[in-house]
Short mmCIF file of C-alpha atoms in Angstrom, two decimals:
data_model
loop_
_atom_site.label_atom_id
_atom_site.label_comp_id
_atom_site.label_asym_id
_atom_site.label_seq_id
_atom_site.Cartn_x
_atom_site.Cartn_y
_atom_site.Cartn_z
CA UNK D 1 81.31 79.35 50.93
CA UNK D 2 78.69 79.15 53.10
CA UNK D 3 78.53 77.48 56.70
CA UNK D 4 77.35 74.48 57.19
CA UNK D 5 77.78 72.96 60.47
CA UNK D 6 74.45 72.27 62.56
CA UNK D 7 73.02 71.36 66.44
CA UNK D 8 70.65 70.08 67.88
CA UNK D 9 67.78 70.78 69.24
CA UNK D 10 66.90 70.05 73.52
CA UNK D 11 63.28 69.33 72.57
CA UNK D 12 63.39 67.64 69.20
CA UNK D 13 66.81 66.04 68.89
CA UNK D 14 66.65 67.72 65.25
CA UNK D 15 70.07 68.93 63.17
CA UNK D 16 68.66 72.19 62.43
CA UNK D 17 71.25 74.96 60.98
CA UNK D 18 73.47 76.79 62.47
CA UNK D 19 71.84 79.83 61.43
CA UNK D 20 68.54 78.95 63.55
CA UNK D 21 69.96 78.74 67.11
CA UNK D 22 67.91 80.06 69.42
CA UNK D 23 68.93 80.38 73.15
CA UNK D 24 66.32 79.78 76.11
CA UNK D 25 67.60 83.35 77.43
CA UNK D 26 66.40 84.69 74.11
CA UNK D 27 63.23 83.69 74.18
CA UNK D 28 60.93 85.75 75.89
CA UNK D 29 58.72 84.97 78.71
CA UNK D 30 55.48 83.81 77.71
CA UNK D 31 57.07 81.65 74.81
CA UNK D 32 59.46 80.07 76.84
CA UNK D 33 56.68 79.82 80.01
CA UNK D 34 55.05 77.25 77.21
CA UNK D 35 58.09 75.21 76.12
CA UNK D 36 58.60 74.51 79.62
CA UNK D 37 55.31 73.81 80.51
CA UNK D 38 56.12 71.06 78.16
CA UNK D 39 59.93 69.97 78.70
CA UNK D 40 60.75 71.40 82.06
CA UNK D 41 64.76 70.52 81.09
CA UNK D 42 65.14 73.00 79.18
CA UNK D 43 67.57 75.48 80.80
CA UNK D 44 68.56 78.86 79.64
CA UNK D 45 71.51 77.93 78.16
CA UNK D 46 69.49 75.30 75.51
CA UNK D 47 68.88 76.19 71.90
CA UNK D 48 65.72 75.51 69.68
CA UNK D 49 65.56 76.54 66.06
CA UNK D 50 63.56 79.21 64.18
CA UNK D 51 60.73 76.78 63.04
CA UNK D 52 59.86 75.56 66.32
CA UNK D 53 59.84 78.45 68.44
CA UNK D 54 57.68 79.76 65.75
CA UNK D 55 55.63 76.60 66.89
CA UNK D 56 55.67 77.99 70.13
CA UNK D 57 54.91 81.66 69.57
CA UNK D 58 51.95 80.22 67.48
CA UNK D 59 50.72 78.29 70.80
CA UNK D 60 50.65 81.11 72.86
CA UNK D 61 48.94 83.63 69.99
CA UNK D 62 45.97 81.23 70.41
CA UNK D 63 46.06 79.72 74.02
CA UNK D 64 45.29 83.65 74.54
CA UNK D 65 43.05 83.79 71.94
CA UNK D 66 41.32 80.81 73.59
CA UNK D 67 41.59 83.05 76.70
CA UNK D 68 40.08 85.25 75.46
CA UNK D 69 36.94 84.12 73.72
CA UNK D 70 36.58 82.12 77.51
CA UNK D 71 36.17 85.08 79.32
CA UNK D 72 33.96 86.86 77.42
CA UNK D 73 32.00 83.33 77.41
CA UNK D 74 32.66 83.66 81.02
CA UNK D 75 31.28 87.43 81.34
CA UNK D 76 27.88 86.81 78.85
CA UNK D 77 27.57 84.21 81.35
CA UNK D 78 26.83 86.69 84.26
CA UNK D 79 24.28 89.36 82.81
CA UNK D 80 22.35 86.55 81.67
CA UNK D 81 22.27 84.60 85.26
CA UNK D 82 21.93 88.71 86.78
CA UNK D 83 19.41 89.50 83.96
CA UNK D 84 16.98 86.22 84.82
CA UNK D 85 17.26 87.35 88.58
CA UNK D 86 16.02 90.51 88.32
CA UNK D 87 13.46 89.40 85.47
CA UNK D 88 12.26 86.92 88.95
CA UNK D 89 12.47 90.41 91.51
CA UNK D 90 10.14 92.73 88.83
CA UNK D 91 7.33 89.76 88.16
CA UNK D 92 7.72 89.53 92.13
CA UNK D 93 6.88 93.44 92.08
CA UNK D 94 4.09 93.22 89.56
CA UNK D 95 3.04 89.74 89.94
CA UNK D 96 2.55 89.66 93.86
CA UNK D 97 -1.31 88.34 94.19
CA UNK D 98 -2.61 91.43 97.03
CA UNK D 99 -4.49 89.60 99.96
CA UNK D 100 -7.84 91.58 100.21
CA UNK D 101 -9.86 91.08 103.21
CA UNK D 102 -13.94 90.86 102.72
CA UNK D 103 -14.42 95.11 104.55
CA UNK D 104 -11.42 96.27 102.09
CA UNK D 105 -12.54 94.74 99.05
CA UNK D 106 -15.90 96.85 99.88
CA UNK D 107 -13.77 99.99 101.02
CA UNK D 108 -12.43 100.03 97.13
CA UNK D 109 -15.22 98.91 94.98
CA UNK D 110 -17.29 102.18 97.61
CA UNK D 111 -14.02 104.45 96.73
CA UNK D 112 -13.66 103.35 92.85
CA UNK D 113 -17.37 104.45 92.59
CA UNK D 114 -18.02 107.00 94.99
CA UNK D 115 -14.98 108.88 92.64
CA UNK D 116 -16.59 108.92 89.11
CA UNK D 117 -18.96 110.27 86.51
CA UNK D 118 -21.29 108.06 87.51
CA UNK D 119 -21.92 108.19 91.46
CA UNK D 120 -22.24 112.21 90.69
CA UNK D 121 -25.31 111.28 88.24
CA UNK D 122 -26.88 109.54 89.27
CA UNK D 123 -26.88 111.28 92.69
CA UNK D 124 -28.42 113.42 91.60
CA UNK D 125 -31.12 112.12 89.39
CA UNK D 126 -32.15 110.53 92.44
CA UNK D 127 -32.36 114.06 94.07
CA UNK D 128 -33.80 116.14 90.95
CA UNK D 129 -36.97 112.81 91.71
CA UNK D 130 -37.22 112.94 95.56
CA UNK D 131 -37.74 117.17 95.29
CA UNK D 132 -40.09 116.71 91.56
CA UNK D 133 -42.04 114.14 93.20
CA UNK D 134 -43.01 115.68 95.86
CA UNK D 135 -43.29 119.45 95.17
CA UNK D 136 -45.10 118.95 92.00
CA UNK D 137 -46.25 115.53 92.25
CA UNK D 138 -47.29 114.77 96.01
CA UNK D 139 -47.72 119.15 96.35
CA UNK D 140 -45.17 119.19 99.76
CA UNK D 141 -48.18 116.74 101.41
CA UNK D 142 -45.92 113.90 100.98
CA UNK D 143 -43.72 111.42 102.92
CA UNK D 144 -40.91 114.23 102.35
CA UNK D 145 -42.77 117.34 102.33
CA UNK D 146 -40.51 121.31 101.92
CA UNK D 147 -37.53 122.03 102.96
CA UNK D 148 -36.81 117.68 102.64
CA UNK D 149 -35.83 116.89 106.22
CA UNK D 150 -35.78 113.15 105.26
CA UNK D 151 -33.72 113.86 102.14
CA UNK D 152 -30.62 115.84 104.18
CA UNK D 153 -31.00 113.12 106.43
CA UNK D 154 -29.55 110.43 103.20
CA UNK D 155 -27.74 112.92 102.68
CA UNK D 156 -25.81 113.46 105.55
CA UNK D 157 -25.73 109.38 106.53
CA UNK D 158 -23.64 109.15 103.25
CA UNK D 159 -21.54 111.36 103.84
CA UNK D 160 -20.32 110.28 107.33
CA UNK D 161 -20.29 106.63 106.20
CA UNK D 162 -18.79 107.23 103.37
CA UNK D 163 -16.17 109.68 104.12
CA UNK D 164 -13.93 107.05 105.93
CA UNK D 165 -14.81 103.50 103.56
CA UNK D 166 -12.75 106.53 101.16
CA UNK D 167 -9.77 107.25 103.96
CA UNK D 168 -9.94 103.47 104.64
CA UNK D 169 -9.50 103.17 100.88
CA UNK D 170 -6.31 105.86 100.73
CA UNK D 171 -5.05 104.59 103.65
CA UNK D 172 -4.47 100.81 101.85
CA UNK D 173 -3.35 102.30 99.29
CA UNK D 174 -0.78 104.66 100.95
CA UNK D 175 0.58 101.08 102.46
CA UNK D 176 0.74 99.71 99.53
CA UNK D 177 2.94 102.59 97.76
CA UNK D 178 4.78 102.44 100.46
CA UNK D 179 5.70 99.26 100.18
CA UNK D 180 6.38 98.91 95.91
CA UNK D 181 8.75 101.46 97.10
CA UNK D 182 10.72 99.92 99.39
CA UNK D 183 10.99 96.65 96.34
CA UNK D 184 11.73 100.14 93.84
CA UNK D 185 14.48 101.08 96.60
CA UNK D 186 15.52 97.20 96.29
CA UNK D 187 15.43 96.50 92.15
CA UNK D 188 17.23 99.65 92.21
CA UNK D 189 20.00 98.61 94.73
CA UNK D 190 20.82 95.08 92.89
CA UNK D 191 20.99 97.36 89.82
CA UNK D 192 23.26 98.72 91.11
CA UNK D 193 25.86 96.64 92.96
CA UNK D 194 25.49 94.41 89.60
CA UNK D 195 26.49 97.21 87.25
CA UNK D 196 29.70 98.54 89.91
CA UNK D 197 30.17 94.06 89.46
CA UNK D 198 30.46 94.75 85.51
CA UNK D 199 32.25 98.21 85.92
CA UNK D 200 35.24 95.93 87.40
CA UNK D 201 35.54 92.74 85.31
CA UNK D 202 35.20 95.14 82.32
CA UNK D 203 37.78 97.01 83.94
CA UNK D 204 39.67 93.59 84.98
CA UNK D 205 39.43 92.06 80.63
CA UNK D 206 41.22 95.90 79.45
CA UNK D 207 43.78 95.97 81.87
CA UNK D 208 44.35 92.18 81.00
CA UNK D 209 44.08 92.51 77.84
CA UNK D 210 46.45 95.52 77.43
CA UNK D 211 49.23 93.58 78.93
CA UNK D 212 48.31 90.71 76.46
CA UNK D 213 48.77 92.69 74.09
CA UNK D 214 51.41 93.73 74.52
CA UNK D 215 53.52 90.26 75.12
CA UNK D 216 51.08 89.16 71.58
CA UNK D 217 53.47 92.25 69.62
CA UNK D 218 56.35 91.89 71.28
CA UNK D 219 56.68 87.54 69.64
CA UNK D 220 55.54 88.69 66.13
CA UNK D 221 57.45 91.84 66.46
CA UNK D 222 60.18 89.37 67.05
CA UNK D 223 58.85 86.17 64.50
CA UNK D 224 58.75 89.11 61.65
CA UNK D 225 62.32 90.10 62.90
CA UNK D 226 63.60 86.12 62.79
CA UNK D 227 62.06 86.79 59.47
CA UNK D 228 63.84 89.62 57.93
CA UNK D 229 67.16 87.98 58.91
CA UNK D 230 66.06 84.79 56.92
CA UNK D 231 65.87 87.26 54.08
CA UNK D 232 69.10 88.90 53.99
CA UNK D 233 71.11 85.52 54.39
#
Protein backbone atom coordinates (compact mmCIF):
# COMPACT_ATOMS: atom_id res chain seq x y z
CA UNK A 1 0.00 0.00 0.00
CA UNK A 2 1.38 3.34 -1.03
CA UNK A 3 1.85 6.08 1.48
CA UNK A 4 -0.60 8.88 0.57
CA UNK A 5 0.43 11.23 3.36
CA UNK A 6 1.22 14.80 2.33
CA UNK A 7 2.88 17.87 3.80
CA UNK A 8 2.39 21.59 3.27
CA UNK A 9 5.18 23.66 1.73
CA UNK A 10 6.54 26.40 3.99
CA UNK A 11 6.81 28.89 1.12
CA UNK A 12 3.67 28.25 -0.96
CA UNK A 13 1.30 26.41 1.42
CA UNK A 14 0.76 23.86 -1.34
CA UNK A 15 0.48 20.21 -0.36
CA UNK A 16 3.02 17.77 -1.78
CA UNK A 17 3.50 14.01 -1.27
CA UNK A 18 5.55 13.14 1.74
CA UNK A 19 8.14 11.50 -0.54
CA UNK A 20 8.98 14.92 -2.03
CA UNK A 21 9.64 16.62 1.29
CA UNK A 22 12.94 18.52 1.42
CA UNK A 23 14.14 20.09 4.67
CA UNK A 24 15.88 23.44 4.60
CA UNK A 25 18.98 22.06 6.31
CA UNK A 26 19.53 19.65 3.41
CA UNK A 27 19.39 22.36 0.73
CA UNK A 28 22.68 23.56 -0.73
CA UNK A 29 23.74 26.96 0.65
CA UNK A 30 23.61 29.02 -2.59
CA UNK A 31 20.12 27.73 -3.39
CA UNK A 32 19.03 28.18 0.22
CA UNK A 33 20.18 31.78 0.03
CA UNK A 34 17.83 32.42 -2.90
CA UNK A 35 14.92 30.90 -1.00
CA UNK A 36 15.64 32.97 2.11
CA UNK A 37 15.91 36.08 -0.08
CA UNK A 38 12.34 35.53 -1.29
CA UNK A 39 11.07 34.15 2.03
CA UNK A 40 13.09 35.60 4.95
CA UNK A 41 11.20 33.51 7.52
CA UNK A 42 12.30 30.23 5.95
CA UNK A 43 14.56 28.21 8.28
CA UNK A 44 16.37 24.88 8.35
CA UNK A 45 13.44 23.02 9.90
CA UNK A 46 10.95 24.15 7.23
CA UNK A 47 10.14 21.96 4.24
CA UNK A 48 9.47 22.50 0.56
CA UNK A 49 8.69 20.24 -2.38
CA UNK A 50 11.18 18.88 -4.87
CA UNK A 51 9.47 20.80 -7.68
CA UNK A 52 9.87 24.08 -5.80
CA UNK A 53 13.49 23.25 -5.01
CA UNK A 54 14.18 22.58 -8.71
CA UNK A 55 12.75 25.99 -9.58
CA UNK A 56 15.26 27.66 -7.27
CA UNK A 57 18.06 25.43 -8.53
CA UNK A 58 17.34 26.56 -12.09
CA UNK A 59 17.10 30.15 -10.88
CA UNK A 60 20.52 29.86 -9.26
CA UNK A 61 22.09 28.50 -12.48
CA UNK A 62 20.38 31.22 -14.54
CA UNK A 63 21.62 33.94 -12.18
CA UNK A 64 25.14 32.59 -12.40
CA UNK A 65 25.12 32.56 -16.21
CA UNK A 66 23.68 36.09 -16.32
CA UNK A 67 26.33 37.32 -13.88
CA UNK A 68 29.09 35.73 -15.97
CA UNK A 69 27.78 37.35 -19.14
CA UNK A 70 27.69 40.68 -17.32
CA UNK A 71 31.25 40.24 -16.07
CA UNK A 72 32.46 39.45 -19.57
CA UNK A 73 30.64 42.49 -20.93
CA UNK A 74 32.30 44.73 -18.34
CA UNK A 75 35.68 43.26 -19.23
CA UNK A 76 35.07 43.94 -22.92
CA UNK A 77 34.09 47.54 -22.12
CA UNK A 78 37.26 48.03 -20.09
CA UNK A 79 39.39 46.64 -22.92
CA UNK A 80 37.68 48.89 -25.47
CA UNK A 81 38.16 51.94 -23.24
CA UNK A 82 41.80 51.04 -22.74
CA UNK A 83 42.31 50.64 -26.48
CA UNK A 84 40.74 54.04 -27.10
CA UNK A 85 43.05 55.65 -24.55
CA UNK A 86 46.08 53.98 -26.11
CA UNK A 87 45.00 55.20 -29.53
CA UNK A 88 44.80 58.76 -28.27
CA UNK A 89 48.34 58.55 -26.86
CA UNK A 90 49.74 57.13 -30.09
CA UNK A 91 47.99 59.82 -32.11
CA UNK A 92 49.61 62.46 -29.92
CA UNK A 93 53.04 60.97 -30.67
CA UNK A 94 52.46 60.47 -34.40
CA UNK A 95 50.30 63.47 -35.29
CA UNK A 96 51.87 66.09 -33.09
CA UNK A 97 52.53 69.23 -35.10
CA UNK A 98 56.08 70.35 -34.57
CA UNK A 99 56.65 74.09 -34.12
CA UNK A 100 59.85 75.17 -35.88
CA UNK A 101 61.41 78.58 -36.13
CA UNK A 102 62.46 80.13 -39.44
CA UNK A 103 66.11 79.35 -38.73
CA UNK A 104 65.33 75.71 -37.96
CA UNK A 105 63.40 75.36 -41.21
CA UNK A 106 66.34 76.79 -43.16
CA UNK A 107 68.74 74.46 -41.32
CA UNK A 108 66.58 71.43 -42.19
CA UNK A 109 66.40 72.40 -45.86
CA UNK A 110 70.14 73.01 -46.05
CA UNK A 111 70.85 69.67 -44.36
CA UNK A 112 68.46 67.85 -46.69
CA UNK A 113 69.91 69.47 -49.79
CA UNK A 114 73.55 69.21 -48.65
CA UNK A 115 73.20 65.46 -48.07
CA UNK A 116 71.68 64.64 -51.45
CA UNK A 117 73.06 63.55 -54.83
CA UNK A 118 71.52 66.65 -56.35
CA UNK A 119 73.90 68.86 -54.36
CA UNK A 120 76.93 66.68 -55.15
CA UNK A 121 76.29 66.52 -58.89
CA UNK A 122 75.38 70.21 -59.21
CA UNK A 123 78.41 71.28 -57.17
CA UNK A 124 80.74 69.12 -59.27
CA UNK A 125 79.25 70.61 -62.42
CA UNK A 126 79.78 74.12 -61.00
CA UNK A 127 83.47 73.39 -60.29
CA UNK A 128 84.03 71.89 -63.75
CA UNK A 129 82.43 74.92 -65.44
CA UNK A 130 84.40 77.31 -63.24
CA UNK A 131 87.77 75.64 -63.94
CA UNK A 132 87.03 75.03 -67.62
CA UNK A 133 85.96 78.60 -68.29
CA UNK A 134 89.10 80.01 -66.66
CA UNK A 135 91.60 77.54 -68.15
CA UNK A 136 90.31 76.90 -71.67
CA UNK A 137 88.04 79.81 -72.53
CA UNK A 138 89.85 82.67 -70.79
CA UNK A 139 93.31 80.98 -70.99
CA UNK A 140 94.16 81.71 -67.33
CA UNK A 141 93.57 85.43 -67.86
CA UNK A 142 90.03 85.52 -66.57
CA UNK A 143 88.53 86.50 -63.22
CA UNK A 144 90.06 83.50 -61.39
CA UNK A 145 93.21 82.12 -63.10
CA UNK A 146 95.10 79.07 -61.91
CA UNK A 147 95.47 78.15 -58.95
CA UNK A 148 91.84 79.32 -58.54
CA UNK A 149 92.17 81.34 -55.35
CA UNK A 150 88.62 82.70 -55.61
CA UNK A 151 87.21 79.20 -56.06
CA UNK A 152 89.11 78.00 -52.98
CA UNK A 153 87.70 80.95 -51.04
CA UNK A 154 84.15 80.13 -52.12
CA UNK A 155 84.57 76.46 -51.23
CA UNK A 156 85.99 77.36 -47.81
CA UNK A 157 83.09 79.73 -47.12
CA UNK A 158 80.53 77.15 -48.16
CA UNK A 159 82.15 74.49 -45.97
CA UNK A 160 82.43 76.90 -43.02
CA UNK A 161 78.74 77.85 -43.26
CA UNK A 162 77.36 74.45 -44.16
CA UNK A 163 78.95 72.54 -41.27
CA UNK A 164 77.32 74.51 -38.39
CA UNK A 165 73.97 74.62 -40.19
CA UNK A 166 74.00 70.82 -40.55
CA UNK A 167 75.02 70.48 -36.91
CA UNK A 168 72.04 72.68 -35.92
CA UNK A 169 69.72 70.36 -37.82
CA UNK A 170 71.32 67.26 -36.25
CA UNK A 171 71.01 68.70 -32.74
CA UNK A 172 67.35 69.46 -33.29
CA UNK A 173 66.80 65.94 -34.65
CA UNK A 174 68.48 64.46 -31.57
CA UNK A 175 66.20 66.51 -29.33
CA UNK A 176 63.21 65.28 -31.32
CA UNK A 177 64.41 61.68 -30.94
CA UNK A 178 64.79 62.11 -27.18
CA UNK A 179 61.26 63.47 -26.93
CA UNK A 180 59.93 60.57 -28.99
CA UNK A 181 61.87 58.09 -26.81
CA UNK A 182 60.22 59.55 -23.68
CA UNK A 183 56.78 59.21 -25.25
CA UNK A 184 57.55 55.64 -26.32
CA UNK A 185 58.57 54.87 -22.75
CA UNK A 186 55.27 56.30 -21.47
CA UNK A 187 53.30 54.18 -23.93
CA UNK A 188 55.25 51.03 -23.04
CA UNK A 189 54.80 51.68 -19.32
CA UNK A 190 51.06 52.22 -19.73
CA UNK A 191 50.79 49.06 -21.84
CA UNK A 192 52.60 47.06 -19.15
CA UNK A 193 50.25 48.37 -16.46
CA UNK A 194 47.21 47.58 -18.63
CA UNK A 195 48.48 44.02 -19.23
CA UNK A 196 49.00 43.50 -15.50
CA UNK A 197 45.50 44.80 -14.79
CA UNK A 198 44.00 42.49 -17.41
CA UNK A 199 45.94 39.53 -15.95
CA UNK A 200 44.55 40.32 -12.49
CA UNK A 201 41.03 40.50 -13.87
CA UNK A 202 41.42 37.20 -15.72
CA UNK A 203 42.85 35.50 -12.61
CA UNK A 204 39.94 36.81 -10.56
CA UNK A 205 37.40 35.61 -13.13
CA UNK A 206 39.02 32.17 -13.34
CA UNK A 207 39.03 31.70 -9.55
CA UNK A 208 35.46 32.98 -9.32
CA UNK A 209 34.32 30.71 -12.14
CA UNK A 210 35.96 27.66 -10.60
CA UNK A 211 34.15 28.17 -7.32
CA UNK A 212 30.82 28.84 -9.02
CA UNK A 213 31.19 25.84 -11.35
CA UNK A 214 31.80 23.58 -8.35
CA UNK A 215 28.62 24.92 -6.74
CA UNK A 216 26.67 24.34 -9.97
CA UNK A 217 27.98 20.80 -10.24
CA UNK A 218 26.82 20.10 -6.69
CA UNK A 219 23.37 21.47 -7.49
CA UNK A 220 23.17 19.40 -10.68
CA UNK A 221 24.21 16.26 -8.80
CA UNK A 222 21.47 16.88 -6.25
CA UNK A 223 18.93 17.29 -9.06
CA UNK A 224 20.10 14.04 -10.69
CA UNK A 225 19.86 12.21 -7.36
CA UNK A 226 16.32 13.49 -6.90
CA UNK A 227 15.38 12.28 -10.38
CA UNK A 228 16.90 8.86 -9.69
CA UNK A 229 15.02 8.63 -6.40
CA UNK A 230 11.79 9.48 -8.18
CA UNK A 231 12.46 6.80 -10.78
CA UNK A 232 13.18 4.19 -8.13
CA UNK A 233 9.91 5.02 -6.36
